CSV table of C-alpha atoms and ligand atoms in Angstrom, one decimal:
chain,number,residue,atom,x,y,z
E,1,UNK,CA,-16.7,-13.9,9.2
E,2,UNK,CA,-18.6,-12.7,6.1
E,3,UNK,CA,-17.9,-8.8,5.4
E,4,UNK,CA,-21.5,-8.1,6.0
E,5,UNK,CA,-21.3,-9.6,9.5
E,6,UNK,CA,-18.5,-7.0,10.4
E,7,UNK,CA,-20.8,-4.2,8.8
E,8,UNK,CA,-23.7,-5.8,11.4
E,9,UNK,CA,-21.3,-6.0,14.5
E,10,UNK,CA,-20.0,-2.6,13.7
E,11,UNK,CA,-23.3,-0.6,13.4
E,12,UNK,CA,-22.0,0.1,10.4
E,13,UNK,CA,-22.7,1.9,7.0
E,14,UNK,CA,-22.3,0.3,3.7
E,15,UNK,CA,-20.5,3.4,2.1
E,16,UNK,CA,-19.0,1.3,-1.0
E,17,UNK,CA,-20.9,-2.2,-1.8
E,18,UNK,CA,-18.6,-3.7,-4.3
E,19,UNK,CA,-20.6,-6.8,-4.7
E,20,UNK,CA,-18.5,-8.8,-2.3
E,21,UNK,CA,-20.2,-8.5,1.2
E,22,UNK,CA,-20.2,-12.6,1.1
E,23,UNK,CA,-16.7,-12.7,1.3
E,24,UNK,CA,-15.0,-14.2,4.0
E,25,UNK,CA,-12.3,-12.4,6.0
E,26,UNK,CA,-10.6,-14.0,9.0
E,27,UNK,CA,-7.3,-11.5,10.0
E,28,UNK,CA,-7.9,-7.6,10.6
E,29,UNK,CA,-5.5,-4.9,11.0
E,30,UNK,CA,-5.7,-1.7,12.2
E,31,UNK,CA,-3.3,1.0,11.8
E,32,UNK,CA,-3.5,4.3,11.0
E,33,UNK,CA,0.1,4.5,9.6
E,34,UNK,CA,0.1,2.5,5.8
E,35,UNK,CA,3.6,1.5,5.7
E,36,UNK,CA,3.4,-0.3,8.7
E,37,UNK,CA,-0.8,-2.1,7.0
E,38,UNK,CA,2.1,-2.7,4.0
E,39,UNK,CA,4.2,-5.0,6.8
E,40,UNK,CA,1.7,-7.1,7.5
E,41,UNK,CA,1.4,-10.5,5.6
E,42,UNK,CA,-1.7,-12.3,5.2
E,43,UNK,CA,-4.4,-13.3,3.2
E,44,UNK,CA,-8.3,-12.1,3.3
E,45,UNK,CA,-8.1,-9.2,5.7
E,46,UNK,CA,-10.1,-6.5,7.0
E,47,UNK,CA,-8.3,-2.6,7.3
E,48,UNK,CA,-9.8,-0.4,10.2
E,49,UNK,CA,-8.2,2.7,9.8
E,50,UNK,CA,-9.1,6.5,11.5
E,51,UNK,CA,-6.9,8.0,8.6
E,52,UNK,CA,-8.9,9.4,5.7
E,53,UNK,CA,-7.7,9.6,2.5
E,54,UNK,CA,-7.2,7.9,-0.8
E,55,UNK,CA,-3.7,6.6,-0.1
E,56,UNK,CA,-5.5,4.0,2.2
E,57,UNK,CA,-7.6,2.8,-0.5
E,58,UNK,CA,-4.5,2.7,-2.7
E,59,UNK,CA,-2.9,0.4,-0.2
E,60,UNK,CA,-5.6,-1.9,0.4
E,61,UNK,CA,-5.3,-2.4,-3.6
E,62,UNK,CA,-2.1,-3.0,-3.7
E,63,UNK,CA,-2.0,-5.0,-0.4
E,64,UNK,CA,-5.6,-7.1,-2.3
E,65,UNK,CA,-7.2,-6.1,0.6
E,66,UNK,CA,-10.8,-5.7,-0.1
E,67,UNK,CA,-13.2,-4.2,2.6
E,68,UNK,CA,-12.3,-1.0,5.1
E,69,UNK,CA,-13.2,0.1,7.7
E,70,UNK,CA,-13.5,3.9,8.5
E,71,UNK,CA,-13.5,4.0,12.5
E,72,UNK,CA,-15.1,6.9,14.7
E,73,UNK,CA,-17.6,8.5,12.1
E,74,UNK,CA,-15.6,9.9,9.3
E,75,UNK,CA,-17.0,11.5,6.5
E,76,UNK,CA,-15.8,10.7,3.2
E,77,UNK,CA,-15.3,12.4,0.1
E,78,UNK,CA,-15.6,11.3,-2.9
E,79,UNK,CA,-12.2,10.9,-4.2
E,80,UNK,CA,-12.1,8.5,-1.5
E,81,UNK,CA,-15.1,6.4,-3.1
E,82,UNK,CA,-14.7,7.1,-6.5
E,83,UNK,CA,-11.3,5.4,-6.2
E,84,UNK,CA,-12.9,2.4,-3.9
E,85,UNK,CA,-15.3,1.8,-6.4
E,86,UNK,CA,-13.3,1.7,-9.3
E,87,UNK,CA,-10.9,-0.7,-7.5
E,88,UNK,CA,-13.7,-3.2,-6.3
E,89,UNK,CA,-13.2,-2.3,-2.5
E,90,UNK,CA,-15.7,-2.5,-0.1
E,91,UNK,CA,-15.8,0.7,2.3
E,92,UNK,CA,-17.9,1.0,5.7
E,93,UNK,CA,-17.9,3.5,8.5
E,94,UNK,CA,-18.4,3.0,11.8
E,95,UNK,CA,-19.1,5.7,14.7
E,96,UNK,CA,-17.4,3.6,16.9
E,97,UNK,CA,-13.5,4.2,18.0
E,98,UNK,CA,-10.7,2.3,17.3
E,99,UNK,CA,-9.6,0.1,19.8
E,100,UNK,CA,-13.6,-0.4,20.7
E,101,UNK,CA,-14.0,-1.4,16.6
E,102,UNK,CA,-11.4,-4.1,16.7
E,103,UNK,CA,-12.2,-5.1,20.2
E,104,UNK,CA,-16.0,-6.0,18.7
E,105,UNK,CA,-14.7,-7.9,16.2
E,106,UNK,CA,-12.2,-9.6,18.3
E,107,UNK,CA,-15.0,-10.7,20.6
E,108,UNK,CA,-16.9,-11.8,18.0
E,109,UNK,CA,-14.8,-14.0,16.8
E,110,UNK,CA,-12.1,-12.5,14.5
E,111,UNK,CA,-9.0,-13.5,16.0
E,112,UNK,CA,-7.0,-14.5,13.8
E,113,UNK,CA,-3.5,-12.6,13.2
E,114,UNK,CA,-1.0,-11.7,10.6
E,115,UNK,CA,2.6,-11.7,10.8
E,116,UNK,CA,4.6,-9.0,11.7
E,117,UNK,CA,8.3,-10.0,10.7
H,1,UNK,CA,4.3,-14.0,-22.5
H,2,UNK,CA,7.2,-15.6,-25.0
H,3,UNK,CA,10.4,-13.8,-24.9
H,4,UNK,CA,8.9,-10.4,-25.4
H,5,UNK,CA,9.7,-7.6,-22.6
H,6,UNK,CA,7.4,-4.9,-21.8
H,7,UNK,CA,8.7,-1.4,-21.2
H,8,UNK,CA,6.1,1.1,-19.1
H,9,UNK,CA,7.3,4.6,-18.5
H,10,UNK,CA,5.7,6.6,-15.9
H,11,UNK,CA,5.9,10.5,-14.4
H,12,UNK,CA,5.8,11.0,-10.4
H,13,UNK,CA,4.5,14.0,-9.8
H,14,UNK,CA,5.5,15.9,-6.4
H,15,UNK,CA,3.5,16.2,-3.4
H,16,UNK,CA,0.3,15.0,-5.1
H,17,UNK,CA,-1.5,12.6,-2.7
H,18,UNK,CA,-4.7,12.0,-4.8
H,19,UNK,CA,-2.9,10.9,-7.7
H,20,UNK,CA,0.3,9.4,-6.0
H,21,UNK,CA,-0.1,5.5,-6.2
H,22,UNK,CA,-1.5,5.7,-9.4
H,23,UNK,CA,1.8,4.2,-11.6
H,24,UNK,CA,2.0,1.3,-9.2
H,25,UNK,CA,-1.9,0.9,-9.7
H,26,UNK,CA,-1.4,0.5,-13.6
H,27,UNK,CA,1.7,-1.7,-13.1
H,28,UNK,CA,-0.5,-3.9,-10.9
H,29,UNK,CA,-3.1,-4.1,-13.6
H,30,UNK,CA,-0.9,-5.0,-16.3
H,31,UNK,CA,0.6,-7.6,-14.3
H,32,UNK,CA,-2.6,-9.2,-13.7
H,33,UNK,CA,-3.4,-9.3,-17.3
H,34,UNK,CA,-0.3,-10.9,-18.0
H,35,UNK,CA,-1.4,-14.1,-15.8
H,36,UNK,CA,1.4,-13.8,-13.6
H,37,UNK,CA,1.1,-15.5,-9.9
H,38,UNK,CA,-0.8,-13.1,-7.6
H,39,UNK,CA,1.6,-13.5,-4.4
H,40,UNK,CA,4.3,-11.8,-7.3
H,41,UNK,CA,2.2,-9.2,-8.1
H,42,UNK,CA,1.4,-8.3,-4.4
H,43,UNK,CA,5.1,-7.9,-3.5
H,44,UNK,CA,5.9,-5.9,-6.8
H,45,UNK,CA,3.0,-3.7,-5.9
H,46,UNK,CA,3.8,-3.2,-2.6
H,47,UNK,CA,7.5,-2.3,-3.7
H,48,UNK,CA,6.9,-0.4,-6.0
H,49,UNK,CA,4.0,1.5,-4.3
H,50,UNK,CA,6.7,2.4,-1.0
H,51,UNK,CA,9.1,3.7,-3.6
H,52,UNK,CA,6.8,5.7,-5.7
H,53,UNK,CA,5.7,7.1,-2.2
H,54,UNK,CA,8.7,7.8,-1.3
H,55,UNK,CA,9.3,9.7,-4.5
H,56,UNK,CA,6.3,11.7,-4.0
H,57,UNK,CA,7.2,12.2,0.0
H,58,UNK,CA,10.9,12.5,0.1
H,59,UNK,CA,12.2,13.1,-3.4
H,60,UNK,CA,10.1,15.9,-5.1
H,61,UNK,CA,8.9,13.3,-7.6
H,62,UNK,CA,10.3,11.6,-10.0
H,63,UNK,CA,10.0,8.9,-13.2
H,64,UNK,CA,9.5,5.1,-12.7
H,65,UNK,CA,10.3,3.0,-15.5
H,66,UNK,CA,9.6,-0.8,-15.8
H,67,UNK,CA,10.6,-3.5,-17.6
H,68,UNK,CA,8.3,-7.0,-17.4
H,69,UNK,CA,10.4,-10.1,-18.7
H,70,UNK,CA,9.1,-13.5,-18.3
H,71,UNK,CA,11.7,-14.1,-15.9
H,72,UNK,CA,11.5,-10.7,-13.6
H,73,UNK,CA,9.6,-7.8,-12.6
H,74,UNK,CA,12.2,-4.9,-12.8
H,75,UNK,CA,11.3,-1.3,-11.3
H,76,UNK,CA,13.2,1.6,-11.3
H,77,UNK,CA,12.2,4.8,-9.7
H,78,UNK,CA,14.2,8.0,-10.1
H,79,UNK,CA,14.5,11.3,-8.6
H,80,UNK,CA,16.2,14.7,-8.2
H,81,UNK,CA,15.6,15.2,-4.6
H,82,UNK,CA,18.0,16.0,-1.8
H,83,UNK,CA,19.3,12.1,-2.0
H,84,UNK,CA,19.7,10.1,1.3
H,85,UNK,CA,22.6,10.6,4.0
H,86,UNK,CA,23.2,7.3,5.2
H,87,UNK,CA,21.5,4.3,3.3
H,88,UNK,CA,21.8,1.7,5.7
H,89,UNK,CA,20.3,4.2,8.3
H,90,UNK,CA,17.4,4.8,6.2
H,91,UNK,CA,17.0,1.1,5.8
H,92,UNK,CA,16.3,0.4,9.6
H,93,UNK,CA,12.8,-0.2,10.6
H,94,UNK,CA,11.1,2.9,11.8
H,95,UNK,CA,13.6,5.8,10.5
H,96,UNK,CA,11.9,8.4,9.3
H,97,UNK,CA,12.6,12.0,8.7
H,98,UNK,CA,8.9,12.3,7.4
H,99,UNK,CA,7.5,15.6,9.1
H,100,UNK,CA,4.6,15.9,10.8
H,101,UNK,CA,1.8,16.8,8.4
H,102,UNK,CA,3.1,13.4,6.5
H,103,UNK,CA,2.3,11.7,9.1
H,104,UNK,CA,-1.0,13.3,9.2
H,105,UNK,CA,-1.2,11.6,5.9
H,106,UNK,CA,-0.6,8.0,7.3
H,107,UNK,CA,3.1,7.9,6.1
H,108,UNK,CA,6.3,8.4,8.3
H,109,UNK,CA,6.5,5.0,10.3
H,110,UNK,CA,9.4,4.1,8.6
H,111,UNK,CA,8.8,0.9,7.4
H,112,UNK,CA,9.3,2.0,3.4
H,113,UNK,CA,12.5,0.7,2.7
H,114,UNK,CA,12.2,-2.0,5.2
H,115,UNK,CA,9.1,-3.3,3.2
H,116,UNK,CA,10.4,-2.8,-0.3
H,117,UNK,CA,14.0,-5.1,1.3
H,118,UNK,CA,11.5,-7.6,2.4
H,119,UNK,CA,9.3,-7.8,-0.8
H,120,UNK,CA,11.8,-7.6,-3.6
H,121,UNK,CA,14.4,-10.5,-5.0
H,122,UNK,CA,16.7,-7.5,-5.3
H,123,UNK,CA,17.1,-4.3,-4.0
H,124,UNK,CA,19.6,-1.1,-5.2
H,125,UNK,CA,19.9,1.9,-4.0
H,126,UNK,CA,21.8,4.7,-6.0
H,127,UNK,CA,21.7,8.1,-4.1
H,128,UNK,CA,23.8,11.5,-3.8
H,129,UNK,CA,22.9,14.0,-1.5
H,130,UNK,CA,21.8,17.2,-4.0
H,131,UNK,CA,21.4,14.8,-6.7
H,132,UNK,CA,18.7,12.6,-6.0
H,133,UNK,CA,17.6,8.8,-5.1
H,134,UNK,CA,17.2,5.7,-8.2
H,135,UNK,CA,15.5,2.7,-6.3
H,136,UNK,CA,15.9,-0.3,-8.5
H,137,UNK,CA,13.9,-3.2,-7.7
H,138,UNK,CA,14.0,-6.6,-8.9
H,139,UNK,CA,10.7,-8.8,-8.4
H,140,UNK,CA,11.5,-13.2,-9.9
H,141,UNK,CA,8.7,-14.6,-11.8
H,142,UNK,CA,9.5,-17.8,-11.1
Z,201,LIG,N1,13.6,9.1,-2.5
Z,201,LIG,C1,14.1,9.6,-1.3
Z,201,LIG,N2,14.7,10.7,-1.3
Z,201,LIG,C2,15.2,11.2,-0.2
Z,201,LIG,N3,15.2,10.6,1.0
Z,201,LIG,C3,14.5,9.4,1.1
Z,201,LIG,C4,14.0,8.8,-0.1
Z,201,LIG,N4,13.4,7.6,0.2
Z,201,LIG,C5,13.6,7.5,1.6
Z,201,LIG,N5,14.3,8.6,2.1
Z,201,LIG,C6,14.7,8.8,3.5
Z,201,LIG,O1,14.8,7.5,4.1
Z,201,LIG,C7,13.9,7.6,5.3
Z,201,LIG,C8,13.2,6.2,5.5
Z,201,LIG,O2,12.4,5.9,4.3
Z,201,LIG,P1,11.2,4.9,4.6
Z,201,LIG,O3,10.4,4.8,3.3
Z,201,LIG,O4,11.7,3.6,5.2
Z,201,LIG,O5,10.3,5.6,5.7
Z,201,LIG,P2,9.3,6.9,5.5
Z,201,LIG,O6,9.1,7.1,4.0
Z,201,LIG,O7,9.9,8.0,6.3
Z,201,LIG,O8,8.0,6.4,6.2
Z,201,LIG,P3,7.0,5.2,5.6
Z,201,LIG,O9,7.6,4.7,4.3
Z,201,LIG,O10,6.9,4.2,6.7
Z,201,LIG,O11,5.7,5.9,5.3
Z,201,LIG,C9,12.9,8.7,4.9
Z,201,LIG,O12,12.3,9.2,6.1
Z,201,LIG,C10,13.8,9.7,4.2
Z,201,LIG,O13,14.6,10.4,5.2
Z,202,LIG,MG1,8.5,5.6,2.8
């Protein structure tokens, strides 16, 4: 699933382009504590997240994580995109909730898990 | 990268959450310039990112120095906090003493020192409670 698809399945807004809404993605996680996102091992992922601020975008850098998703309507500041920008990260919001967010996804297709260890 | 070793110093300020994250951030970089494998780098960053935060968090900030050889990654962060009790009960998944408004921040699940045991090569932890915390973390190249 292309990250523009989940920006379409989410009625979502394209907060951050960073050129890469092509890319495909086939895990998500969501998780609103970053220690346990920083657990989770797998390649090409998508981060839903209700938590907002720049320590998530600092873990999907360091995690090579490169598209997030802000869940139930968050505004942003622009610490939060400034640093998303400079670090190539794609960032959408979505009005919808959580569990509905992933569930969308899940339905449409994005099933496929990390590991946990 | 012939035999050279590169030495980064970096300050950890205290209870700065815009600007915590930022050392790992440049370590990351410079790792990636250096060509090294990319599955390396993420568990160096990772590391060292959970023990910078904990720094920030726990330990009143602190220094992280770093020393690249083309054999190993080696990360040492440093503070004068209030040291940890009981290593081995900080170490088990979800322990946290973390309080509430840090988990308002999206830390305190108590998977830090978990993650940095199951990302590094190496892990040592020097504390004394009054003293502070050193976190030394070894990352192989190869
Ligand atoms: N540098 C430090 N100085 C003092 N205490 C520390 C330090 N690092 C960790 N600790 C103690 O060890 C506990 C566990 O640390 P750990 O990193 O695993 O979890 P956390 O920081 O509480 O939450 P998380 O890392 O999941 O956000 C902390 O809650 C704290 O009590
Ligand atoms: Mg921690």
């Amino acid at each position: 699933m292309k990250i523009r698809d989940i920006a379409r399945i989410l009625d979502a807004e394209i907060v951050v382009d960073a050129g890469n809404l092509d890319l495909d993605v086939n895990c998500a996680c969501g998780s609103d504590l970053m220690s346990d996102v920083m657990a989770y091992v797998k390649e090409n992922v998508v981060l839903l997240t209700g938590l907002v601020n720049p320590q998530v975008v600092r873990t999907a850098e360091m995690m090579d994580i490169k598209v997030v998703v802000f869940v139930r309507g968050k505004n942003l500041n622009q610490t939060i995109t400034d640093l998303a920008k400079d670090k190539g990260i794609t960032i959408l919001t979505t009005k919808h909730p959580m569990f509905i967010a992933c569930g969308k996804l899940y339905s449409a297709g994005l099933t496929g898990r990390g590991v946990w260890d | 990268m012939s035999d050279s070793i590169i030495n980064l110093s970096y300050n950890i300020p205290a209870n700065d959450f815009t600007f915590a994250g930022e050392a790992s951030s440049n370590v990351k970089k410079m790792l990636s310039q250096l060509g090294i494998n990319p599955m390396v780098i993420k568990r160096a960053a990772i590391a060292m990112y959970e023990a910078e935060i904990n720094a920030v968090i726990h330990g009143g900030g602190g220094i992280a120095d770093i020393q690249i050889s083309p054999e190993k990654i080696f990360i040492c962060i440093k503070d004068e906090g209030p040291g940890i009790p009981d290593v081995e009960v900080a170490m088990q998944e979800g322990y946290s003493t973390a309080p509430e408004y840090i988990r308002e921040m999206g830390f305190g699940a108590g998977m830090g020192l978990p993650n940095i045991k199951r990302y590094a090569d190496e892990l040592q932890i020097d504390t004394e409670v009054g003293k502070g915390t050193t976190v030394k973390i070894t990352i192989n190249i190869n």
